[in-house]
mmCIF file of C-alpha atoms and ligand atoms in Angstrom:
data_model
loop_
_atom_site.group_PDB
_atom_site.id
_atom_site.type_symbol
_atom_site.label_atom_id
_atom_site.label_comp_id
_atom_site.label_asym_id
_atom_site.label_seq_id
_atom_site.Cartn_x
_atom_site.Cartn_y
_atom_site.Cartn_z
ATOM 1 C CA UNK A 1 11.153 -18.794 6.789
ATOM 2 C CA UNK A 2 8.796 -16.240 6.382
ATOM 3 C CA UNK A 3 6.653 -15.455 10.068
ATOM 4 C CA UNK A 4 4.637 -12.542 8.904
ATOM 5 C CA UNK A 5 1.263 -12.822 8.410
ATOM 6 C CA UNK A 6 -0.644 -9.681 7.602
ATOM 7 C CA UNK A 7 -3.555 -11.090 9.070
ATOM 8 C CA UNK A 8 -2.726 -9.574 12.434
ATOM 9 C CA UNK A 9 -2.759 -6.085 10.845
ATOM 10 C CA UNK A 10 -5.171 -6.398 8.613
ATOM 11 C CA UNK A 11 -7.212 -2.527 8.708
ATOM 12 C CA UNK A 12 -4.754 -0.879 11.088
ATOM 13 C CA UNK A 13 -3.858 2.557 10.493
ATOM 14 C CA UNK A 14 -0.903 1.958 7.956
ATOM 15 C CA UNK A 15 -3.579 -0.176 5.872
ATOM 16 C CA UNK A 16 -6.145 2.882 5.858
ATOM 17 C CA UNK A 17 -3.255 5.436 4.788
ATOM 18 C CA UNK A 18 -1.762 3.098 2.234
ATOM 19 C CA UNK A 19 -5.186 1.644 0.239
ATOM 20 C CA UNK A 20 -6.350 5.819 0.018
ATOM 21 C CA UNK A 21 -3.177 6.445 -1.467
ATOM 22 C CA UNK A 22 -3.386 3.294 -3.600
ATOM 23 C CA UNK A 23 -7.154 4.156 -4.567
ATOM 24 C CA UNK A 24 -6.077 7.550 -5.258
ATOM 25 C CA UNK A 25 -3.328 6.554 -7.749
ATOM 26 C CA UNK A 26 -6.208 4.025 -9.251
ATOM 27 C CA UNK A 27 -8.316 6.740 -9.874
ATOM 28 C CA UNK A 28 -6.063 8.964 -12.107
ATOM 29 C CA UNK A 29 -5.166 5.999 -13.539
ATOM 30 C CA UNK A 30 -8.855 5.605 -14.537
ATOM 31 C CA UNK A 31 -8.815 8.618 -16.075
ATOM 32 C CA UNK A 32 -7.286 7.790 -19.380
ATOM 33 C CA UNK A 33 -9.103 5.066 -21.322
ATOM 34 C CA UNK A 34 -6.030 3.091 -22.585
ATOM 35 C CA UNK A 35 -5.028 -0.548 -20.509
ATOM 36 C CA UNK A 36 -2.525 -0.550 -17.736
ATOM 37 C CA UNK A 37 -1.136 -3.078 -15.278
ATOM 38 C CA UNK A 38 -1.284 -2.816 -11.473
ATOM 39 C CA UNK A 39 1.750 -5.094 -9.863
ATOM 40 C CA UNK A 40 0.894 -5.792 -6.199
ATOM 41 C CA UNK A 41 4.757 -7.279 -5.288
ATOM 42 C CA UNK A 42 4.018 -8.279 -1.942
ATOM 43 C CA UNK A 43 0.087 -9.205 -2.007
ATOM 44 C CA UNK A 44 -0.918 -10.952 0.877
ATOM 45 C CA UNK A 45 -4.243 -13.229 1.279
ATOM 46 C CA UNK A 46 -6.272 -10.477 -0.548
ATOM 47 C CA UNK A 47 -9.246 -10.363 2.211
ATOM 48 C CA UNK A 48 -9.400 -10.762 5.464
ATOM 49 C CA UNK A 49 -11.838 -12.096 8.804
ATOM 50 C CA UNK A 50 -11.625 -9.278 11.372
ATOM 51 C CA UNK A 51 -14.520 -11.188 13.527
ATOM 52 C CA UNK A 52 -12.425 -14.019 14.139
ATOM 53 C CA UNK A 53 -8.661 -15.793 13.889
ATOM 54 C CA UNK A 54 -5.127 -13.639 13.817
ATOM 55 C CA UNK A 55 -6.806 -10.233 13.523
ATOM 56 C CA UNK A 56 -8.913 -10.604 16.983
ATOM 57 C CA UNK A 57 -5.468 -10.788 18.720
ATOM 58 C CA UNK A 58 -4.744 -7.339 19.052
ATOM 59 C CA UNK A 59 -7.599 -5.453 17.152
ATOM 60 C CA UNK A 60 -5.640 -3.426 15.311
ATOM 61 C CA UNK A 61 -8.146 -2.432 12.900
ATOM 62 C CA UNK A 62 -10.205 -1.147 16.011
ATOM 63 C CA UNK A 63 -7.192 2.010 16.233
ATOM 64 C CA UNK A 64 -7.514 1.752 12.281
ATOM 65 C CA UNK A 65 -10.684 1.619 9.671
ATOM 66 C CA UNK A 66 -12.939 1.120 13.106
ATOM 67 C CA UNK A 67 -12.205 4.896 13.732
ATOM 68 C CA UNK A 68 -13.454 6.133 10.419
ATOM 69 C CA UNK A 69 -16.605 3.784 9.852
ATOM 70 C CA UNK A 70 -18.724 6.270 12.651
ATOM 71 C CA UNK A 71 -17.743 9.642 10.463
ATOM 72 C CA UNK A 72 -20.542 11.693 8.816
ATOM 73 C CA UNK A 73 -17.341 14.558 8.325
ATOM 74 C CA UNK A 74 -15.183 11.955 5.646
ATOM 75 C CA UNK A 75 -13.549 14.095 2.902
ATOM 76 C CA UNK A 76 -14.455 12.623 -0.293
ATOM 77 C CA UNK A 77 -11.624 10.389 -1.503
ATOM 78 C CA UNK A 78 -11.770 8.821 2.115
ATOM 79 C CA UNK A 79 -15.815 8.478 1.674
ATOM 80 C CA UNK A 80 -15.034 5.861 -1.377
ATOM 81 C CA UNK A 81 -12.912 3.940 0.543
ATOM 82 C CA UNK A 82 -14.980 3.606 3.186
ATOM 83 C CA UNK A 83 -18.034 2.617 0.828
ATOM 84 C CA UNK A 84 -15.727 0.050 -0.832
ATOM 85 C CA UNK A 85 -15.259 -1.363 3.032
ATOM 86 C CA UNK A 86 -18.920 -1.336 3.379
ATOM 87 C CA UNK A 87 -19.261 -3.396 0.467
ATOM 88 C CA UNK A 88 -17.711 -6.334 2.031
ATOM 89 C CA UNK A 89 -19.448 -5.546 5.000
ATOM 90 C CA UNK A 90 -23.454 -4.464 4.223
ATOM 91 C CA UNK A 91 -24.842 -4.668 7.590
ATOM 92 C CA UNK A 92 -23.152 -2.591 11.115
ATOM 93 C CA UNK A 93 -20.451 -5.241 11.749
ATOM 94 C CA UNK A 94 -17.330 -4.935 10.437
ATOM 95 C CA UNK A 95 -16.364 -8.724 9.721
ATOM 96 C CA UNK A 96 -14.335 -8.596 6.728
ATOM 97 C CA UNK A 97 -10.931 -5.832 5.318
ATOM 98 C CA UNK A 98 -10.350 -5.808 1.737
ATOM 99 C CA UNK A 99 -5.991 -6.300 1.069
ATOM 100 C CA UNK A 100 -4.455 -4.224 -2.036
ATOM 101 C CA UNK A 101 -5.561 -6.668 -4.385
ATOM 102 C CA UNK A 102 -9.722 -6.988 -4.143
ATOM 103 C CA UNK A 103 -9.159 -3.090 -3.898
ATOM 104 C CA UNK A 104 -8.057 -2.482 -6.791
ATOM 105 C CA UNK A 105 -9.536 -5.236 -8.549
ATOM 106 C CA UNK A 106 -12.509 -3.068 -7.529
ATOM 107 C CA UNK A 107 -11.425 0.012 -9.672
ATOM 108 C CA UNK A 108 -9.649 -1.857 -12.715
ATOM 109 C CA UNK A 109 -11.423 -1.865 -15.940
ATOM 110 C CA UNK A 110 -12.353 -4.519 -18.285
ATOM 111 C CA UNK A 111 -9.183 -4.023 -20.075
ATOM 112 C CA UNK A 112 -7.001 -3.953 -17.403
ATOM 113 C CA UNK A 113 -4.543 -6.310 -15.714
ATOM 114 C CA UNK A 114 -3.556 -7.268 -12.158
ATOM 115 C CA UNK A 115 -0.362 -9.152 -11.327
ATOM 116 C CA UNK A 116 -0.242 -10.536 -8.044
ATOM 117 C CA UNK A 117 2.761 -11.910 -6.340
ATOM 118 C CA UNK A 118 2.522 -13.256 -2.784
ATOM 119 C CA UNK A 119 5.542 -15.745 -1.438
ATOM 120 C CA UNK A 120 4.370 -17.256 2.004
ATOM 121 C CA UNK A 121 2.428 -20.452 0.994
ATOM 122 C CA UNK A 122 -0.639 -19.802 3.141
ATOM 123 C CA UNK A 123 -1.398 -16.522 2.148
ATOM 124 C CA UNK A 124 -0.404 -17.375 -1.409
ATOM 125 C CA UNK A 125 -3.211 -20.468 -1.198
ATOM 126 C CA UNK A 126 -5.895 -17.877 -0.047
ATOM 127 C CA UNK A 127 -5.305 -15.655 -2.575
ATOM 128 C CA UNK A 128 -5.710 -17.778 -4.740
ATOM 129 C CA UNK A 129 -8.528 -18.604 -3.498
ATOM 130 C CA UNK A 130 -10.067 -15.361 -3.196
ATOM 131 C CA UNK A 131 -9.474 -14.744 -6.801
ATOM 132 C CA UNK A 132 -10.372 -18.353 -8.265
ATOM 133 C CA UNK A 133 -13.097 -16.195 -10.564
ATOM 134 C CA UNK A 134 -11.311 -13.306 -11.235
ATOM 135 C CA UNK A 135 -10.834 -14.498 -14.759
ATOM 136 C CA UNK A 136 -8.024 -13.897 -17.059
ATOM 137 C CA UNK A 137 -7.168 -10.647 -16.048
ATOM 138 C CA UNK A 138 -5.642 -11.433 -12.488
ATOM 139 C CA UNK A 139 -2.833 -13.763 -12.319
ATOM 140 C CA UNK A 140 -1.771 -14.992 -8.794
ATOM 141 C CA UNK A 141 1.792 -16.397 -8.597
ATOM 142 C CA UNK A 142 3.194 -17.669 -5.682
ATOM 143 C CA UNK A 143 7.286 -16.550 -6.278
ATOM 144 C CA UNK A 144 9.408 -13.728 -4.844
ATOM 145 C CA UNK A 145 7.769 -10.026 -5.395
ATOM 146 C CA UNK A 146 11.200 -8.783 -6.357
ATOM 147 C CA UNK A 147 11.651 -11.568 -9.001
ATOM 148 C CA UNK A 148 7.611 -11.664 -10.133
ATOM 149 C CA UNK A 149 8.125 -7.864 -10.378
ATOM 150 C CA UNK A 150 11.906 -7.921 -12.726
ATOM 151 C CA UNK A 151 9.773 -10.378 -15.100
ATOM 152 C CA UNK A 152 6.782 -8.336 -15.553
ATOM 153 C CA UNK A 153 8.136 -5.035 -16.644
ATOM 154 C CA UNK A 154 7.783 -3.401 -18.856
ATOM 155 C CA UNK A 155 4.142 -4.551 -18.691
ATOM 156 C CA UNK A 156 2.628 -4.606 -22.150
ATOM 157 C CA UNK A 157 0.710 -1.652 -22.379
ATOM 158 C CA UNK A 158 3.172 0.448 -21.306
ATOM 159 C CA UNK A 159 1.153 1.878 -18.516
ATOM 160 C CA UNK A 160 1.483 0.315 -14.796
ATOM 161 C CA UNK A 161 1.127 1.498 -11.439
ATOM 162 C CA UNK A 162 3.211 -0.980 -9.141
ATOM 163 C CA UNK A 163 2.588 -1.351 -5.534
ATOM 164 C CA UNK A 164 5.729 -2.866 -2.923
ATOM 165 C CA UNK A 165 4.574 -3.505 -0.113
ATOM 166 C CA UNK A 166 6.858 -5.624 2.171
ATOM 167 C CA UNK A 167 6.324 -6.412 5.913
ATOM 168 C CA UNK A 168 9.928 -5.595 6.524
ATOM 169 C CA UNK A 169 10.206 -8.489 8.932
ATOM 170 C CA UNK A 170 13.633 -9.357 7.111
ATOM 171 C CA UNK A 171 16.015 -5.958 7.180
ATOM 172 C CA UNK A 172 17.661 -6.902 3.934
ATOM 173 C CA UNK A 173 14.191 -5.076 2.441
ATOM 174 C CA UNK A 174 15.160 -1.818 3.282
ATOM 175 C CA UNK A 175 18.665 -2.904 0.788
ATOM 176 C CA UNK A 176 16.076 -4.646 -1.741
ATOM 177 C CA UNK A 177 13.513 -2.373 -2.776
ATOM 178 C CA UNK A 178 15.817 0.663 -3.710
ATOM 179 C CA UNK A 179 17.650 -1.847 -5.722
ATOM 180 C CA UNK A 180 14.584 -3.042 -7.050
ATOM 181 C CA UNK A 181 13.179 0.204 -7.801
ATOM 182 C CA UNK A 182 16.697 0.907 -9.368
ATOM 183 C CA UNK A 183 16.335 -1.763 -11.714
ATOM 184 C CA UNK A 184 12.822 -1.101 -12.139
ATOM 185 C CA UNK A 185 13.209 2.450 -13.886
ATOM 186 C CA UNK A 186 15.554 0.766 -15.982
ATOM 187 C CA UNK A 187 13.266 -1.691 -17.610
ATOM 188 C CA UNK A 188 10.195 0.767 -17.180
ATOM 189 C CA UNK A 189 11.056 4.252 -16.873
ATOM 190 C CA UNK A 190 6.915 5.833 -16.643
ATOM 191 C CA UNK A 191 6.264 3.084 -14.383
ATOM 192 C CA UNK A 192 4.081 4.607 -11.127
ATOM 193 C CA UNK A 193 5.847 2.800 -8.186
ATOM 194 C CA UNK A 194 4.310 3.239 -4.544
ATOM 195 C CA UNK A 195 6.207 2.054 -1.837
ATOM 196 C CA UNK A 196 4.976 1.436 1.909
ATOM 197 C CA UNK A 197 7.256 1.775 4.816
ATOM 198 C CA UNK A 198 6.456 1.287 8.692
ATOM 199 C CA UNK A 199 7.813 4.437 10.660
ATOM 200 C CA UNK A 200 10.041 2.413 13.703
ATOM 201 C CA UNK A 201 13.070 3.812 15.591
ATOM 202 C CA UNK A 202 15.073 1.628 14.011
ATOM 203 C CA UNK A 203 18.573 2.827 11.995
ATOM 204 C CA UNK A 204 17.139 0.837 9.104
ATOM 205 C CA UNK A 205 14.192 2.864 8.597
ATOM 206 C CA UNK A 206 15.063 6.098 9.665
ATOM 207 C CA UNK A 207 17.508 5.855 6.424
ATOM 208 C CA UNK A 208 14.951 4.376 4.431
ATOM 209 C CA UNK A 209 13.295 7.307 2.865
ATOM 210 C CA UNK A 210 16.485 9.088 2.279
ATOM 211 C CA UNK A 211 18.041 6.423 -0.001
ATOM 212 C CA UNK A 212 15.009 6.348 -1.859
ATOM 213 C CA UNK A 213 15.338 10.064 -2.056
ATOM 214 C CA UNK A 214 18.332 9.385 -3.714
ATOM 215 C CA UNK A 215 16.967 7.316 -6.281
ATOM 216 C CA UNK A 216 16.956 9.131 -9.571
ATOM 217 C CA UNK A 217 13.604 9.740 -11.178
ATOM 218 C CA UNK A 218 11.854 13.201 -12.339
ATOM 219 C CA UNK A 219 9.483 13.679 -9.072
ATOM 220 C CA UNK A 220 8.866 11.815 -6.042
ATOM 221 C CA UNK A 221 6.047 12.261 -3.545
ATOM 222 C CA UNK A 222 6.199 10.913 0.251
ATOM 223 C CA UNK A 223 3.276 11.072 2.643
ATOM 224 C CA UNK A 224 3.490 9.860 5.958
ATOM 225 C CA UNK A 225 1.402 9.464 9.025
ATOM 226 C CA UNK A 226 2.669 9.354 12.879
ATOM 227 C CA UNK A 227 -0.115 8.222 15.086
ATOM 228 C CA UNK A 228 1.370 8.659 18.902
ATOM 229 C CA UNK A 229 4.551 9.654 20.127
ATOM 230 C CA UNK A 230 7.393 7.005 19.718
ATOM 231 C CA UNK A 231 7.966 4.786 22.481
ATOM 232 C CA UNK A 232 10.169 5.422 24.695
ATOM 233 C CA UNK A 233 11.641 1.969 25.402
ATOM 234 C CA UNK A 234 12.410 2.586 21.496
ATOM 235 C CA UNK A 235 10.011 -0.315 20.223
ATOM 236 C CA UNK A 236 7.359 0.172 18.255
ATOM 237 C CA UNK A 237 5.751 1.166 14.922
ATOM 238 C CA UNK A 238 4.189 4.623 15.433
ATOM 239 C CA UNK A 239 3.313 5.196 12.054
ATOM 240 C CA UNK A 240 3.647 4.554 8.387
ATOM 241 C CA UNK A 241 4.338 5.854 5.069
ATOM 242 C CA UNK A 242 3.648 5.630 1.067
ATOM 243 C CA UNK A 243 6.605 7.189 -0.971
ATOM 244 C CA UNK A 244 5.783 7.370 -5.111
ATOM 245 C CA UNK A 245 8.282 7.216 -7.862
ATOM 246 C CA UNK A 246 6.727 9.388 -10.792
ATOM 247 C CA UNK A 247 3.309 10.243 -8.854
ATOM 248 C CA UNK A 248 0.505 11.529 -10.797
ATOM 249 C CA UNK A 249 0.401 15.452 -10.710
ATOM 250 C CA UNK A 250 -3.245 15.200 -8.934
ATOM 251 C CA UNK A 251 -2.094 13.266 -5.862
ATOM 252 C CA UNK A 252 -0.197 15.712 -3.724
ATOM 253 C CA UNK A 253 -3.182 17.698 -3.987
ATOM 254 C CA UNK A 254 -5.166 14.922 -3.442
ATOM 255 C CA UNK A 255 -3.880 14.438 0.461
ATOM 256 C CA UNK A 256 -4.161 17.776 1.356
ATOM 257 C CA UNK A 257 -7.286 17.945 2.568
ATOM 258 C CA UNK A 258 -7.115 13.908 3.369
ATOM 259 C CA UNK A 259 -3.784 14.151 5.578
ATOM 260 C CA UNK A 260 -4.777 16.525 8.644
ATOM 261 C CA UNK A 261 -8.037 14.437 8.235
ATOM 262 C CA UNK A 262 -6.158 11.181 8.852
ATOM 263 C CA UNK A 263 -3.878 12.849 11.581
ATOM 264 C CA UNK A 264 -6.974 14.154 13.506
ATOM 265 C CA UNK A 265 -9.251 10.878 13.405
ATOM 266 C CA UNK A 266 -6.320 7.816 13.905
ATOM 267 C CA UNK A 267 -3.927 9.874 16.067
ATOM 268 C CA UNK A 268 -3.188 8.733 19.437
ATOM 269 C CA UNK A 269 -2.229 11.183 21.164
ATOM 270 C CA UNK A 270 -0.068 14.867 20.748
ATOM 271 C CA UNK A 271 2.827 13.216 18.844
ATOM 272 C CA UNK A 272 0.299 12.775 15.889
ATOM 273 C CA UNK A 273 0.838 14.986 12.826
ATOM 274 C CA UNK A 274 1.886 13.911 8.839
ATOM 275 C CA UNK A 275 4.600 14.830 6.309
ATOM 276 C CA UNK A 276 3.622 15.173 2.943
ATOM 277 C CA UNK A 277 6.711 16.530 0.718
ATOM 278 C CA UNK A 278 7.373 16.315 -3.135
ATOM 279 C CA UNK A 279 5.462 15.644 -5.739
ATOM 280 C CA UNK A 280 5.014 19.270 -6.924
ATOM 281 C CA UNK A 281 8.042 19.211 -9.337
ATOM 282 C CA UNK A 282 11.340 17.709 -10.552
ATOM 283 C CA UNK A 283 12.579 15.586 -7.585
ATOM 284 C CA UNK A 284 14.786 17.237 -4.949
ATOM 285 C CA UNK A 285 18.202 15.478 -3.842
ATOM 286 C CA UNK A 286 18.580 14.632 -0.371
HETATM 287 N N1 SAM B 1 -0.276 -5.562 0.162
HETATM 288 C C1 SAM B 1 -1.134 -6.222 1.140
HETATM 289 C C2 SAM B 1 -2.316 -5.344 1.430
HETATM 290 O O1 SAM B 1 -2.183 -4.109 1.459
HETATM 291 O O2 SAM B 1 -3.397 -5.880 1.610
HETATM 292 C C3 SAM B 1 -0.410 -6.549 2.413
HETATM 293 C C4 SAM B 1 0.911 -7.226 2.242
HETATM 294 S S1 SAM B 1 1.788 -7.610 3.710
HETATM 295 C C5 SAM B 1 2.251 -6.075 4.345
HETATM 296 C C6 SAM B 1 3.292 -8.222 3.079
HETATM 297 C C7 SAM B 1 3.168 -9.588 2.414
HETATM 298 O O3 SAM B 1 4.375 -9.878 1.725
HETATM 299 C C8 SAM B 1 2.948 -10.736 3.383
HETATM 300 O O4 SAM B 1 1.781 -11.419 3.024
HETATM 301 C C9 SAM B 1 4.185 -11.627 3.204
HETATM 302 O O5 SAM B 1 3.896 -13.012 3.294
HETATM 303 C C10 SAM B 1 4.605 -11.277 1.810
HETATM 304 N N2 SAM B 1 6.014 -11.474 1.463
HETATM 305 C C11 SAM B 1 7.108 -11.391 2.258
HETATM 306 N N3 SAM B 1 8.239 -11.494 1.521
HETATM 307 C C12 SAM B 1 7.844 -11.605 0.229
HETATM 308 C C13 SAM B 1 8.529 -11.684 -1.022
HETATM 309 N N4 SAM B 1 9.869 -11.691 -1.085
HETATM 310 N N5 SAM B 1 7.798 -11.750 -2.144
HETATM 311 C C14 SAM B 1 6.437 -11.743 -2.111
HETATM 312 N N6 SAM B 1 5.725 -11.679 -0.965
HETATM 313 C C15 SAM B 1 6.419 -11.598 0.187
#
């Protein structure tokens, strides 16, 4: 029974690092006119009320996208993210947060395809929902992103950036996405895969990004961002990650100047900072 609703979250600080990575990875693959596939594995509802419902409990985008609306100083890759916000949202108030999928339904072409897999039945409903005119090119299904995401690949064109994104509320995901990126490679070797991960001091994900380290795959790139000092009762998520199987060469580059940026504006308080490691080369071995 799935409990998770990403409502509650919806334009917290992990959401702001992972969609500029994702729009990041959108743009280069922009850059070549021939088709591709984005796989969102774990979609959610697509779009989200901050004015009212699950995300008013805690305000979690107010720690989040809240802290970066203000800026006149935005880099420019964080600039079109923000204006893609402000679409949804033309006057002051911030009353709706775009999910993965209307973002990069945003930046797909014509000729382009999203595949959208989303297994709690509420959220699957909405996106649906949200996406009822999307037209051909966006098909929701409501199954298992680990199943959806075996049966698409390789994606016709032969070009696909996949994004798995699980909440992690069951620890058997930390077991099933290597394994799924494992048999992923297999059926799709080019395949872009970006993978989010919450930073917690649990054993689960303290391990996490070394077994995907061990995955083997030409170059990986991870980027992560700690936003306060772990708690000390040991509870907590104090930050979040994106690591990318076969990342373009442009990104690492990319969150250069965006990291310290991010660090500076969402941090909390002295325990901020970010890793960003890989991506510059064949992959390293942990
Ligand atoms: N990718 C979304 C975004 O950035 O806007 C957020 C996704 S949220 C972190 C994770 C989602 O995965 C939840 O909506 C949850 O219901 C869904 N989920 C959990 N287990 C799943 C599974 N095995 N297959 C597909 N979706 C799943």
């Amino acid at each position: 029974m799935l409990s998770y609703r990403h409502a509650f979250h919806a334009g917290n600080h992990a959401d702001v690092l992972k969609h500029i990575v994702l729009m990041q990875l959108l743009d280069y693959f922009n850059q070549k006119d021939k088709p591709y596939w984005a796989i969102d594995t774990h979609a959610g509802a697509g779009l989200y009320a901050l004015d009212t419902g699950y995300a008013q409990k805690n305000a979690e985008y107010q720690s989040g996208i809240s802290r970066l609306l203000p800026r006149d100083d935005l880099p420019v890759s964080i600039a079109a993210y923000i204006s893609l916000v402000r679409q949804l949202n033309p006057t002051e108030t911030l009353s709706v947060y775009p999910g993965s999928p209307w973002i990069a339904q945003q930046l797909l072409r014509e000729h382009d395809q999203l595949r959208l897999f989303e297994l709690h039945p509420t959220d699957s409903q909405l996106l649906g929902a949200n996406f009822a005119d999307a037209g051909r090119r966006v098909k929701v299904q409501n199954i298992d992103g680990f199943a959806g995401l075996k049966a698409a690949l390789p994606p016709a064109p032969r070009r696909g950036l996949v994004l798995i994104d699980p909440s992690y509320e069951e620890k058997q995901d930390y077991q099933r996405v290597p394994s799924a990126l494992k048999n992923a490679l297999k059926r799709f070797a080019t395949g872009t895969y970006a993978v989010w991960y919450p930073l917690l001091q649990r054993h689960e994900a303290q391990h996490f990004t070394a077994a995907l380290k061990n995955i083997p795959v030409n170059t990986w790139l991870n980027v992560s961002l700690t936003v306060r000092t772990p708690n000390a009762d040991g509870f907590g998520m104090y930050g979040s990650g994106m690591f990318i199987l076969n990342p373009p060469w442009t990104l690492r580059s990319g969150l250069q100047d965006v990291m310290p940026y991010l660090g500076k504006v969402l941090g909390q308080d002295s325990g901020a900072g970010f890793v960003l490691e890989g991506g510059d080369g064949p992959a390293p071995r942990s």
